[in-house]
Short mmCIF file of C-alpha atoms in Angstrom, two decimals:
data_model
loop_
_atom_site.label_atom_id
_atom_site.label_comp_id
_atom_site.label_asym_id
_atom_site.label_seq_id
_atom_site.Cartn_x
_atom_site.Cartn_y
_atom_site.Cartn_z
CA MET R 1 -31.26 -23.96 9.36
CA ALA R 2 -29.92 -20.71 8.32
CA LYS R 3 -32.90 -18.00 7.93
CA ARG R 4 -32.24 -15.20 6.22
CA PRO R 5 -32.60 -12.30 8.63
CA SER R 6 -34.88 -9.86 6.52
CA ARG R 7 -32.79 -6.40 6.63
CA PRO R 8 -32.25 -5.41 3.29
CA ILE R 9 -28.47 -5.80 1.50
CA HIS R 10 -28.72 -2.81 -0.47
CA ARG R 11 -29.86 0.96 0.18
CA VAL R 12 -31.73 1.07 -3.10
CA PRO R 13 -34.81 -1.50 -4.49
CA LEU R 14 -33.10 -3.30 -6.76
CA THR R 15 -34.32 -5.35 -9.70
CA SER R 16 -32.93 -9.01 -9.35
CA ARG R 17 -31.83 -8.65 -12.44
CA GLU R 18 -30.22 -5.37 -11.28
CA ALA R 19 -28.44 -7.37 -7.76
CA LEU R 20 -27.40 -9.51 -9.66
CA LEU R 21 -25.69 -7.75 -12.27
CA PHE R 22 -23.65 -5.92 -9.20
CA GLU R 23 -22.66 -9.54 -7.56
CA ALA R 24 -21.49 -10.84 -11.05
CA GLY R 25 -19.17 -7.75 -11.29
CA ILE R 26 -17.94 -9.24 -7.38
CA LYS R 27 -16.88 -12.32 -8.96
CA LEU R 28 -15.19 -11.25 -11.53
CA GLY R 29 -13.41 -8.38 -10.08
CA GLY R 30 -12.49 -10.43 -7.31
CA ILE R 31 -11.10 -13.05 -9.71
CA PHE R 32 -9.04 -10.91 -11.58
CA HIS R 33 -7.26 -9.58 -8.61
CA GLN R 34 -6.84 -12.62 -6.26
CA TYR R 35 -5.24 -15.08 -8.81
CA LEU R 36 -2.63 -12.97 -10.14
CA GLY R 37 0.89 -14.33 -10.01
CA ILE R 38 0.32 -18.12 -8.97
CA PRO R 39 2.81 -20.16 -10.31
CA VAL R 40 1.13 -22.65 -12.52
CA SER R 41 2.31 -25.04 -15.52
CA PRO R 42 0.74 -27.51 -17.70
CA ARG R 43 0.76 -30.03 -15.35
CA THR R 44 -1.10 -28.05 -12.67
CA ALA R 45 -3.35 -25.52 -14.07
CA GLY R 46 -6.61 -27.27 -14.69
CA ALA R 47 -6.04 -28.65 -10.59
CA LEU R 48 -6.09 -24.58 -10.07
CA ALA R 49 -9.02 -23.76 -11.99
CA ARG R 50 -10.65 -26.24 -10.21
CA SER R 51 -9.67 -24.53 -7.27
CA ILE R 52 -10.69 -20.96 -7.73
CA GLU R 53 -14.42 -22.88 -8.92
CA SER R 54 -14.66 -23.87 -5.33
CA ALA R 55 -14.13 -20.86 -3.80
CA VAL R 56 -15.88 -18.76 -6.25
CA GLY R 57 -18.95 -21.18 -5.54
CA LEU R 58 -18.97 -20.00 -1.98
CA GLN R 59 -19.90 -16.79 -2.69
CA PRO R 60 -23.66 -15.57 -2.57
CA PHE R 61 -25.85 -15.87 -5.67
CA VAL R 62 -23.42 -18.32 -7.70
CA GLU R 63 -24.78 -21.74 -9.20
CA ARG R 64 -22.14 -22.55 -11.46
CA VAL R 65 -18.87 -21.43 -12.35
CA ARG R 66 -16.38 -22.33 -14.75
CA VAL R 67 -12.97 -21.26 -15.02
CA ARG R 68 -9.69 -22.22 -17.53
CA ILE R 69 -6.23 -21.46 -17.11
CA ALA R 70 -4.03 -21.75 -20.25
CA PRO R 71 -0.65 -21.49 -18.97
CA ARG R 72 1.01 -21.01 -22.96
CA ARG R 73 -0.67 -17.48 -23.26
CA GLY R 74 2.15 -16.45 -21.31
CA GLY R 75 3.90 -16.68 -23.74
CA PRO R 76 7.05 -19.73 -24.02
CA LEU R 77 8.18 -20.90 -20.93
CA GLY R 78 11.59 -20.16 -19.16
CA ARG R 79 13.72 -23.20 -19.26
CA GLY R 80 14.94 -26.14 -16.67
CA ARG R 81 14.14 -24.50 -13.20
CA PHE R 82 12.65 -21.25 -15.05
CA GLY R 83 10.20 -23.68 -17.00
CA TYR R 84 6.77 -22.56 -15.07
CA CYS R 85 4.94 -19.48 -15.27
CA TYR R 86 2.80 -16.94 -12.87
CA VAL R 87 -0.67 -16.36 -13.51
CA THR R 88 -1.18 -13.99 -16.06
CA ALA R 89 -4.45 -11.86 -17.64
CA GLU R 90 -4.07 -13.67 -20.76
CA MET R 91 -4.35 -16.62 -19.23
CA ILE R 92 -7.93 -16.65 -17.27
CA ASP R 93 -10.94 -17.30 -18.98
CA ALA R 94 -14.19 -17.15 -16.46
CA ARG R 95 -17.31 -17.69 -16.49
CA VAL R 96 -20.50 -17.23 -13.49
CA THR R 97 -23.50 -17.62 -13.51
CA LEU R 98 -25.65 -16.35 -10.89
CA ALA R 99 -28.87 -16.99 -9.99
CA ASP R 100 -31.72 -15.55 -7.66
CA LYS R 101 -35.58 -16.17 -7.48
CA GLY R 102 -36.14 -16.78 -11.29
CA THR R 103 -33.41 -14.68 -12.48
CA ARG R 104 -30.01 -15.57 -14.35
CA VAL R 105 -27.19 -13.50 -14.88
CA VAL R 106 -23.96 -15.18 -16.68
CA ALA R 107 -20.46 -13.24 -16.66
CA ARG R 108 -17.36 -13.80 -18.44
CA LEU R 109 -14.09 -13.02 -17.52
CA SER R 110 -11.48 -13.55 -20.81
CA TYR R 111 -8.58 -11.03 -21.94
CA ARG R 112 -9.38 -9.99 -25.44
CA ALA R 113 -6.05 -9.37 -26.98
CA ASP R 114 -6.99 -6.89 -29.72
CA LEU R 115 -8.17 -4.46 -26.63
CA ARG R 116 -5.06 -5.82 -24.64
CA TYR R 117 -7.42 -6.01 -21.75
CA PRO R 118 -9.01 -8.09 -19.80
CA LEU R 119 -12.09 -7.82 -20.63
CA MET R 120 -15.57 -8.55 -17.75
CA ARG R 121 -19.30 -8.65 -19.39
CA VAL R 122 -22.15 -9.77 -18.81
CA GLU R 123 -23.93 -12.77 -21.47
CA SER R 124 -26.71 -12.93 -20.31
CA ALA R 125 -28.93 -11.48 -18.05
CA LYS R 126 -32.75 -13.28 -17.95
CA ASN R 127 -34.94 -11.42 -15.90
CA ALA R 128 -38.06 -13.68 -14.39
CA ARG R 129 -39.86 -10.99 -13.07
CA ALA R 130 -40.19 -7.36 -13.61
CA THR R 131 -41.32 -6.35 -10.43
CA LYS R 132 -38.91 -4.05 -8.26
CA ARG R 133 -38.23 -5.04 -4.89
CA ARG R 134 -35.57 -4.72 -2.13
CA SER R 135 -33.40 -7.66 -1.76
CA ALA R 136 -33.28 -9.32 2.05
CA ILE R 137 -29.52 -10.49 3.37
CA MET V 1 17.59 -32.19 -20.84
CA ALA V 2 17.04 -29.04 -19.81
CA LYS V 3 20.79 -28.09 -19.32
CA ARG V 4 21.86 -25.28 -16.51
CA PRO V 5 22.98 -22.15 -17.84
CA SER V 6 26.30 -21.08 -15.70
CA ARG V 7 25.51 -17.31 -15.09
CA PRO V 8 24.84 -17.63 -11.47
CA ILE V 9 21.99 -15.57 -10.10
CA HIS V 10 23.28 -13.79 -6.76
CA ARG V 11 25.44 -11.09 -7.23
CA VAL V 12 27.39 -12.56 -4.08
CA PRO V 13 28.86 -15.67 -3.54
CA LEU V 14 26.27 -17.59 -0.64
CA THR V 15 26.71 -20.94 0.26
CA SER V 16 23.91 -23.28 -0.88
CA ARG V 17 22.34 -22.92 3.01
CA GLU V 18 22.76 -19.28 2.58
CA ALA V 19 21.16 -19.58 -1.06
CA LEU V 20 17.77 -21.86 -0.04
CA LEU V 21 17.74 -19.66 3.34
CA PHE V 22 17.22 -16.18 0.56
CA GLU V 23 14.69 -19.04 -1.27
CA ALA V 24 12.80 -20.27 1.47
CA GLY V 25 11.76 -16.57 2.48
CA ILE V 26 10.19 -16.04 -0.91
CA LYS V 27 8.06 -19.27 -0.90
CA LEU V 28 6.74 -18.32 2.60
CA GLY V 29 6.73 -14.43 1.84
CA GLY V 30 4.86 -15.28 -1.69
CA ILE V 31 2.14 -17.65 0.40
CA PHE V 32 1.33 -15.28 2.84
CA HIS V 33 1.06 -12.01 0.59
CA GLN V 34 -1.18 -14.09 -2.16
CA TYR V 35 -3.68 -16.40 -0.98
CA LEU V 36 -5.35 -14.00 1.68
CA GLY V 37 -8.80 -12.97 0.99
CA ILE V 38 -9.92 -16.58 -1.00
CA PRO V 39 -13.14 -17.54 -0.24
CA VAL V 40 -13.21 -20.80 2.13
CA SER V 41 -15.52 -23.74 3.87
CA PRO V 42 -14.39 -26.56 6.02
CA ARG V 43 -15.57 -28.58 2.45
CA THR V 44 -12.59 -26.67 0.37
CA ALA V 45 -10.12 -25.76 3.16
CA GLY V 46 -8.45 -29.19 2.11
CA ALA V 47 -8.63 -29.35 -2.08
CA LEU V 48 -7.47 -25.23 -1.81
CA ALA V 49 -4.19 -26.25 0.52
CA ARG V 50 -3.62 -29.01 -1.81
CA SER V 51 -3.81 -26.44 -5.11
CA ILE V 52 -1.16 -24.15 -2.96
CA GLU V 53 1.02 -26.55 -2.33
CA SER V 54 1.03 -27.75 -6.38
CA ALA V 55 1.92 -23.95 -7.04
CA VAL V 56 5.19 -23.86 -4.86
CA GLY V 57 5.79 -26.81 -5.70
CA LEU V 58 6.57 -25.88 -9.23
CA GLN V 59 9.27 -23.07 -7.68
CA PRO V 60 12.69 -23.40 -7.76
CA PHE V 61 14.84 -25.59 -5.35
CA VAL V 62 11.38 -26.75 -3.39
CA GLU V 63 11.37 -30.75 -2.31
CA ARG V 64 7.79 -30.94 -0.34
CA VAL V 65 5.17 -28.69 0.95
CA ARG V 66 2.90 -28.93 3.09
CA VAL V 67 0.00 -26.64 3.40
CA ARG V 68 -3.10 -26.69 6.13
CA ILE V 69 -6.16 -24.03 5.85
CA ALA V 70 -8.13 -23.92 8.94
CA PRO V 71 -10.99 -21.72 8.35
CA ARG V 72 -12.54 -22.42 12.04
CA ARG V 73 -9.58 -20.27 13.02
CA GLY V 74 -11.52 -16.97 11.49
CA GLY V 75 -14.13 -16.85 13.93
CA PRO V 76 -17.30 -18.46 13.66
CA LEU V 77 -19.26 -18.65 10.53
CA GLY V 78 -21.82 -16.24 9.32
CA ARG V 79 -25.09 -17.75 8.58
CA GLY V 80 -26.90 -18.09 5.47
CA ARG V 81 -25.37 -17.56 2.37
CA PHE V 82 -22.62 -15.66 4.74
CA GLY V 83 -21.85 -19.00 5.83
CA TYR V 84 -18.34 -19.39 4.51
CA CYS V 85 -15.03 -17.10 4.85
CA TYR V 86 -11.79 -15.66 3.15
CA VAL V 87 -8.38 -16.87 3.81
CA THR V 88 -6.95 -15.03 6.68
CA ALA V 89 -3.17 -15.02 8.65
CA GLU V 90 -4.39 -17.03 10.82
CA MET V 91 -5.71 -19.79 9.15
CA ILE V 92 -2.89 -20.36 7.46
CA ASP V 93 0.44 -23.33 8.38
CA ALA V 94 2.63 -23.93 5.23
CA ARG V 95 6.08 -25.96 5.75
CA VAL V 96 8.51 -25.83 3.00
CA THR V 97 11.16 -27.64 2.49
CA LEU V 98 13.79 -27.07 -0.07
CA ALA V 99 17.28 -28.81 -1.42
CA ASP V 100 20.03 -28.19 -3.43
CA LYS V 101 23.31 -30.24 -3.14
CA GLY V 102 22.78 -32.02 -0.18
CA THR V 103 21.55 -28.94 1.93
CA ARG V 104 18.11 -29.03 2.76
CA VAL V 105 16.27 -26.13 4.76
CA VAL V 106 12.85 -25.96 6.39
CA ALA V 107 11.01 -23.42 6.59
CA ARG V 108 7.75 -22.19 8.40
CA LEU V 109 4.82 -20.14 7.93
CA SER V 110 2.15 -20.21 11.10
CA TYR V 111 0.12 -17.39 13.35
CA ARG V 112 1.14 -16.77 16.64
CA ALA V 113 -1.07 -16.07 18.36
CA ASP V 114 1.03 -14.76 21.86
CA LEU V 115 2.56 -12.50 19.12
CA ARG V 116 -0.11 -11.28 16.79
CA TYR V 117 1.78 -11.90 13.81
CA PRO V 118 1.98 -14.76 11.02
CA LEU V 119 5.32 -16.03 11.90
CA MET V 120 7.77 -17.03 9.26
CA ARG V 121 11.12 -19.00 10.45
CA VAL V 122 13.36 -21.14 10.11
CA GLU V 123 13.08 -24.96 11.58
CA SER V 124 16.50 -26.73 10.28
CA ALA V 125 19.62 -25.45 8.34
CA LYS V 126 21.34 -28.19 7.13
CA ASN V 127 24.94 -27.88 5.54
CA ALA V 128 26.22 -30.85 3.91
CA ARG V 129 29.03 -29.10 2.63
CA ALA V 130 30.40 -25.21 4.26
CA THR V 131 32.29 -24.83 0.68
CA LYS V 132 31.22 -21.07 -0.56
CA ARG V 133 30.36 -21.06 -4.20
CA ARG V 134 28.26 -18.65 -6.78
CA SER V 135 24.89 -21.62 -7.39
CA ALA V 136 24.61 -20.99 -11.06
CA ILE V 137 21.39 -20.27 -12.62
CA MET O 1 9.96 1.19 25.33
CA ALA O 2 9.48 -1.62 23.22
CA LYS O 3 11.72 -4.46 24.99
CA ARG O 4 12.79 -6.95 22.81
CA PRO O 5 11.43 -10.78 23.76
CA SER O 6 14.63 -12.65 24.27
CA ARG O 7 12.74 -16.12 22.65
CA PRO O 8 14.46 -17.29 19.39
CA ILE O 9 12.35 -16.85 16.20
CA HIS O 10 14.50 -19.60 14.72
CA ARG O 11 14.63 -22.62 15.58
CA VAL O 12 18.35 -23.42 14.33
CA PRO O 13 20.81 -21.13 15.23
CA LEU O 14 21.73 -18.65 12.37
CA THR O 15 24.03 -15.61 11.81
CA SER O 16 22.85 -12.36 11.22
CA ARG O 17 23.93 -12.91 7.83
CA GLU O 18 21.40 -16.09 7.26
CA ALA O 19 18.55 -14.65 9.04
CA LEU O 20 18.79 -11.66 6.48
CA LEU O 21 18.66 -13.15 3.86
CA PHE O 22 15.79 -15.36 4.89
CA GLU O 23 14.16 -12.08 5.63
CA ALA O 24 15.09 -10.50 2.59
CA GLY O 25 13.52 -13.32 0.61
CA ILE O 26 10.55 -12.66 2.88
CA LYS O 27 10.38 -9.60 1.27
CA LEU O 28 10.27 -9.95 -2.20
CA GLY O 29 8.30 -13.26 -2.17
CA GLY O 30 6.06 -10.73 -0.92
CA ILE O 31 6.01 -7.51 -2.82
CA PHE O 32 6.06 -10.01 -6.19
CA HIS O 33 3.07 -11.98 -4.75
CA GLN O 34 0.92 -8.95 -3.48
CA TYR O 35 1.28 -6.38 -6.40
CA LEU O 36 0.62 -7.48 -9.20
CA GLY O 37 -2.65 -6.58 -10.88
CA ILE O 38 -3.76 -3.38 -9.64
CA PRO O 39 -4.19 -0.40 -12.21
CA VAL O 40 -1.38 2.25 -13.23
CA SER O 41 -0.74 4.10 -15.41
CA PRO O 42 2.37 6.32 -16.33
CA ARG O 43 0.61 9.05 -13.58
CA THR O 44 0.02 6.99 -11.05
CA ALA O 45 2.85 4.53 -10.87
CA GLY O 46 5.87 6.78 -8.82
CA ALA O 47 2.78 6.82 -6.16
CA LEU O 48 1.83 3.37 -6.45
CA ALA O 49 6.18 2.99 -6.08
CA ARG O 50 6.24 4.91 -3.24
CA SER O 51 3.08 3.38 -1.27
CA ILE O 52 4.82 -0.06 -1.89
CA GLU O 53 8.49 1.18 -0.23
CA SER O 54 5.97 1.88 2.67
CA ALA O 55 4.60 -0.89 3.50
CA VAL O 56 7.92 -3.19 3.00
CA GLY O 57 9.29 -0.74 4.74
CA LEU O 58 7.39 -1.29 7.89
CA GLN O 59 8.33 -4.92 8.21
CA PRO O 60 11.25 -6.03 10.75
CA PHE O 61 14.50 -5.42 9.57
CA VAL O 62 14.28 -3.64 6.42
CA GLU O 63 16.78 -0.55 6.27
CA ARG O 64 15.76 0.98 3.14
CA VAL O 65 13.72 0.01 0.25
CA ARG O 66 13.35 1.26 -3.63
CA VAL O 67 10.76 0.72 -6.25
CA ARG O 68 10.05 1.41 -9.50
CA ILE O 69 6.87 0.64 -11.43
CA ALA O 70 7.56 0.56 -14.96
CA PRO O 71 3.87 1.12 -16.90
CA ARG O 72 5.26 1.27 -20.41
CA ARG O 73 6.86 -2.25 -20.54
CA GLY O 74 3.73 -4.10 -19.75
CA GLY O 75 3.15 -3.27 -23.84
CA PRO O 76 1.19 -0.54 -25.28
CA LEU O 77 -1.30 0.80 -23.85
CA GLY O 78 -5.58 0.56 -24.73
CA ARG O 79 -7.27 3.19 -26.37
CA GLY O 80 -9.80 5.39 -24.32
CA ARG O 81 -11.67 3.86 -21.42
CA PHE O 82 -8.79 0.96 -21.52
CA GLY O 83 -6.11 2.96 -21.41
CA TYR O 84 -4.68 2.11 -18.45
CA CYS O 85 -3.00 -1.14 -17.26
CA TYR O 86 -2.34 -3.51 -14.09
CA VAL O 87 0.98 -3.97 -12.70
CA THR O 88 2.59 -7.13 -14.33
CA ALA O 89 6.00 -8.83 -13.72
CA GLU O 90 7.61 -7.15 -16.84
CA MET O 91 6.39 -3.31 -14.49
CA ILE O 92 8.62 -4.37 -10.75
CA ASP O 93 12.14 -3.48 -10.45
CA ALA O 94 12.60 -3.90 -6.20
CA ARG O 95 15.62 -3.62 -4.06
CA VAL O 96 16.00 -3.96 -0.35
CA THR O 97 17.98 -3.50 1.88
CA LEU O 98 17.66 -5.14 5.23
CA ALA O 99 20.38 -4.29 8.35
CA ASP O 100 20.62 -6.14 11.66
CA LYS O 101 23.68 -5.55 13.75
CA GLY O 102 26.16 -4.96 11.48
CA THR O 103 25.25 -7.41 9.12
CA ARG O 104 23.44 -5.94 6.22
CA VAL O 105 21.56 -7.44 2.60
CA VAL O 106 20.65 -6.05 -0.52
CA ALA O 107 18.36 -8.12 -2.46
CA ARG O 108 16.81 -7.12 -5.81
CA LEU O 109 13.80 -8.45 -7.97
CA SER O 110 13.93 -7.53 -11.60
CA TYR O 111 12.43 -8.61 -14.61
CA ARG O 112 14.98 -11.00 -16.52
CA ALA O 113 13.93 -10.90 -20.45
CA ASP O 114 15.89 -13.48 -21.27
CA LEU O 115 14.58 -15.73 -18.85
CA ARG O 116 11.38 -14.87 -19.17
CA TYR O 117 11.21 -14.70 -15.36
CA PRO O 118 11.04 -12.20 -12.39
CA LEU O 119 14.28 -12.76 -10.85
CA MET O 120 15.17 -12.14 -7.14
CA ARG O 121 18.27 -12.68 -6.49
CA VAL O 122 21.17 -11.13 -3.61
CA GLU O 123 22.90 -7.98 -4.82
CA SER O 124 25.05 -7.98 -1.57
CA ALA O 125 25.46 -9.80 1.85
CA LYS O 126 27.83 -8.31 4.56
CA ASN O 127 29.06 -9.94 7.34
CA ALA O 128 29.71 -7.56 10.60
CA ARG O 129 30.57 -10.44 12.65
CA ALA O 130 31.01 -14.55 11.82
CA THR O 131 29.37 -15.14 15.18
CA LYS O 132 26.71 -17.79 15.29
CA ARG O 133 24.01 -16.70 17.29
CA ARG O 134 20.18 -17.39 18.15
CA SER O 135 18.39 -13.98 16.91
CA ALA O 136 16.16 -12.34 19.31
CA ILE O 137 12.58 -11.90 18.84
CA MET N 1 -8.05 11.21 -30.08
CA ALA N 2 -8.92 8.11 -28.87
CA LYS N 3 -12.29 7.29 -30.78
CA ARG N 4 -14.39 4.59 -28.97
CA PRO N 5 -15.03 1.39 -31.43
CA SER N 6 -18.54 1.07 -31.88
CA ARG N 7 -18.35 -2.47 -30.56
CA PRO N 8 -20.43 -3.03 -27.59
CA ILE N 9 -19.15 -4.83 -24.68
CA HIS N 10 -22.31 -6.63 -23.45
CA ARG N 11 -23.62 -9.52 -25.48
CA VAL N 12 -27.50 -8.57 -24.22
CA PRO N 13 -29.21 -4.97 -24.72
CA LEU N 14 -28.30 -3.20 -20.88
CA THR N 15 -29.58 0.07 -19.23
CA SER N 16 -26.91 2.50 -18.16
CA ARG N 17 -27.97 1.69 -14.37
CA GLU N 18 -27.50 -2.07 -15.20
CA ALA N 19 -24.38 -1.64 -17.36
CA LEU N 20 -23.14 0.69 -13.83
CA LEU N 21 -24.13 -2.25 -11.12
CA PHE N 22 -22.03 -4.52 -13.15
CA GLU N 23 -19.15 -2.17 -13.62
CA ALA N 24 -19.50 -1.39 -9.51
CA GLY N 25 -19.61 -5.04 -8.38
CA ILE N 26 -16.15 -5.54 -10.09
CA LYS N 27 -14.58 -2.13 -8.66
CA LEU N 28 -15.21 -3.36 -4.82
CA GLY N 29 -14.89 -7.19 -5.92
CA GLY N 30 -11.46 -6.11 -7.15
CA ILE N 31 -10.58 -3.95 -4.08
CA PHE N 32 -11.39 -6.98 -1.98
CA HIS N 33 -9.26 -9.06 -3.15
CA GLN N 34 -6.26 -6.80 -4.29
CA TYR N 35 -5.06 -5.44 -0.75
CA LEU N 36 -5.49 -7.18 1.51
CA GLY N 37 -2.44 -8.50 3.55
CA ILE N 38 -0.41 -5.55 2.67
CA PRO N 39 1.80 -4.22 5.22
CA VAL N 40 0.03 -0.71 7.33
CA SER N 41 0.41 1.49 10.25
CA PRO N 42 -1.46 4.15 11.62
CA ARG N 43 1.05 5.64 10.27
CA THR N 44 0.88 4.94 6.59
CA ALA N 45 -2.98 4.29 6.23
CA GLY N 46 -3.65 7.67 4.82
CA ALA N 47 -1.21 7.51 1.60
CA LEU N 48 -2.26 3.91 1.15
CA ALA N 49 -6.01 5.00 0.99
CA ARG N 50 -4.76 7.42 -1.33
CA SER N 51 -3.05 5.00 -3.78
CA ILE N 52 -6.12 2.40 -3.94
CA GLU N 53 -8.13 5.88 -4.76
CA SER N 54 -5.30 6.46 -7.48
CA ALA N 55 -5.51 2.49 -8.97
CA VAL N 56 -9.23 2.64 -8.76
CA GLY N 57 -9.55 5.87 -10.02
CA LEU N 58 -8.16 4.91 -13.29
CA GLN N 59 -10.71 2.42 -14.24
CA PRO N 60 -13.45 2.76 -16.53
CA PHE N 61 -16.92 5.05 -15.29
CA VAL N 62 -15.37 6.00 -11.92
CA GLU N 63 -16.10 9.59 -11.37
CA ARG N 64 -14.84 9.36 -7.93
CA VAL N 65 -13.58 7.08 -4.83
CA ARG N 66 -13.04 7.45 -1.55
CA VAL N 67 -11.29 4.54 0.59
CA ARG N 68 -10.37 4.53 4.90
CA ILE N 69 -8.17 2.05 5.98
CA ALA N 70 -8.43 1.45 9.94
CA PRO N 71 -5.30 -0.49 11.04
CA ARG N 72 -6.32 -0.24 14.60
CA ARG N 73 -9.57 -2.47 13.90
CA GLY N 74 -7.01 -5.11 13.37
CA GLY N 75 -7.06 -5.62 16.74
CA PRO N 76 -4.01 -4.59 19.00
CA LEU N 77 -0.76 -4.55 16.63
CA GLY N 78 2.20 -6.34 18.76
CA ARG N 79 5.21 -5.44 20.33
CA GLY N 80 8.35 -3.75 18.94
CA ARG N 81 10.00 -5.20 15.68
CA PHE N 82 5.92 -6.87 15.04
CA GLY N 83 4.09 -3.47 15.72
CA TYR N 84 2.63 -3.10 12.35
CA CYS N 85 -0.12 -5.11 11.23
CA TYR N 86 -1.89 -6.15 7.95
CA VAL N 87 -4.63 -4.80 6.14
CA THR N 88 -7.76 -7.55 7.38
CA ALA N 89 -11.30 -6.81 6.34
CA GLU N 90 -12.06 -5.43 8.88
CA MET N 91 -9.98 -2.39 8.50
CA ILE N 92 -11.03 -1.35 4.52
CA ASP N 93 -14.36 1.13 3.79
CA ALA N 94 -14.87 2.11 -0.15
CA ARG N 95 -17.03 3.72 -1.64
CA VAL N 96 -16.84 3.92 -5.82
CA THR N 97 -18.77 6.58 -7.53
CA LEU N 98 -19.60 5.68 -11.89
CA ALA N 99 -21.42 7.58 -13.71
CA ASP N 100 -21.99 7.31 -17.37
CA LYS N 101 -24.17 9.30 -19.86
CA GLY N 102 -26.70 10.84 -16.48
CA THR N 103 -26.49 7.66 -15.09
CA ARG N 104 -24.48 7.47 -11.90
CA VAL N 105 -24.46 4.49 -9.18
CA VAL N 106 -22.59 4.70 -5.85
CA ALA N 107 -21.67 1.32 -3.97
CA ARG N 108 -19.80 0.35 -1.02
CA LEU N 109 -17.56 -1.67 0.79
CA SER N 110 -17.45 -2.11 4.46
CA TYR N 111 -16.94 -4.39 7.34
CA ARG N 112 -20.35 -5.75 9.10
CA ALA N 113 -19.66 -7.02 12.62
CA ASP N 114 -23.17 -7.96 12.67
CA LEU N 115 -22.67 -10.14 9.93
CA ARG N 116 -18.78 -10.86 10.44
CA TYR N 117 -18.75 -10.19 6.46
CA PRO N 118 -17.57 -7.79 4.18
CA LEU N 119 -20.37 -6.27 2.73
CA MET N 120 -20.42 -4.37 -0.89
CA ARG N 121 -24.10 -2.94 -1.17
CA VAL N 122 -25.07 -0.33 -3.13
CA GLU N 123 -25.92 2.99 -1.98
CA SER N 124 -27.87 4.77 -5.16
CA ALA N 125 -28.37 4.08 -8.54
CA LYS N 126 -29.87 7.30 -10.37
CA ASN N 127 -30.66 6.87 -14.38
CA ALA N 128 -31.18 9.57 -15.92
CA ARG N 129 -32.35 8.05 -18.57
CA ALA N 130 -34.74 4.81 -18.89
CA THR N 131 -34.30 3.72 -22.28
CA LYS N 132 -32.42 0.52 -22.87
CA ARG N 133 -29.37 0.21 -25.22
CA ARG N 134 -26.20 -1.56 -25.95
CA SER N 135 -23.31 -0.04 -24.48
CA ALA N 136 -20.54 0.78 -26.55
CA ILE N 137 -16.78 0.58 -26.42
#
């Protein structure tokens, strides 16, 4: 069994909640910057979303991921051989749940039309224990 | 039915074979630059490859795509929560077949360890007709 | 001096013109799929375009590259800390010139609003010699 | 003048320190997933690093960014026209400093050869004030 090495990841003591907030940011920042530009259509959007979920699900601390890609938010499709589109910021809605030792953080990336911005925000952060400690690798 | 508009794509006359060679390059260049960095493991590699195939399959002139992702070519995996890896150039093997009006081009991206290089090359190019014409959008 | 090895890249004989058309596609496909999502503003757009030119200029056969990033094509900017944007397909205009043994190909990626599509097309292809040969690595 | 709207970003109260840790993760996750695959050589690595710094510097809360790209960590270069390489995880070392209302967080992405992993970690987190509040957009 892969036993955890004892060296801490971070160079300062962080609560589980703080460490998970950092990790949640990593996941959302990564999703945004990895998948823009992939060809997508209404027919392939579901499988693409599943493949993003599988990829993010491999990363440390991830308990759950739910991704939706809405190709129609990219505006009207072209015609004929241009009748598909590329993933844009407007299309992506991703929610990640990270957990560690009883603490659980939920964060979300979704496009805010009012801000014209792909906003990443924390939806919940439940801290099981308040004690500070160094998290180990 | 989406009828093709008659405006030519290219500003110079190209044979079908030449136009498909250009398009084949687009597909392979895109695959290489889009997918590096995606988290992957032996368990998720197959579904990731299928999702790349679906995406590339949406693009103009693509008749067939076959992608393989070999996570173990990334070197030994880390342990514990680092026991997964990211897609690297070494892992990707992609073959695309493009067709238009009886002409068919097959091109491939695969890592050449001897060159330390993700080589993109043409595997076959069968030109049904030799007549030059402007391809239409 | 790095002498060229004599093994051919491609598995079929291609004219210089055909080989360069394939390579031109690789460059444009790569640009499109690599740079979407990078934060950019009117102030940083020029330096970002220069850095893309430098990167593409390293690739085989590239004689010249000219890239423009037009951040304002991404629509009105957000306000305050959201007053910047990310590179989108609409913003990119890239022209590459590739040359080999007297043959020269110019190709361009630019957004076509009428097609709602980032069109890649060949602008010129001048074939110095018509003889077919295998291009060597 | 762009006045800040008063709506909170997050749906739960976060300390400045917690909010900055989340933001720091976003920046590092984004760097990792955006830049892999860009052609680079010892000659262009500095300018590429500067362009990444400029891009990240546009993002909210970023006070400072320092990026280094070490092309030689990608292994020996190919020869001739393959004498350049692509950005890989091993090459990137990025440190971001985020600040908000007296709180300052420093985080870093650097490759850990012992873990075979591009590790993202918090280097310091100085909390000026301990009071919890909702951060506003």
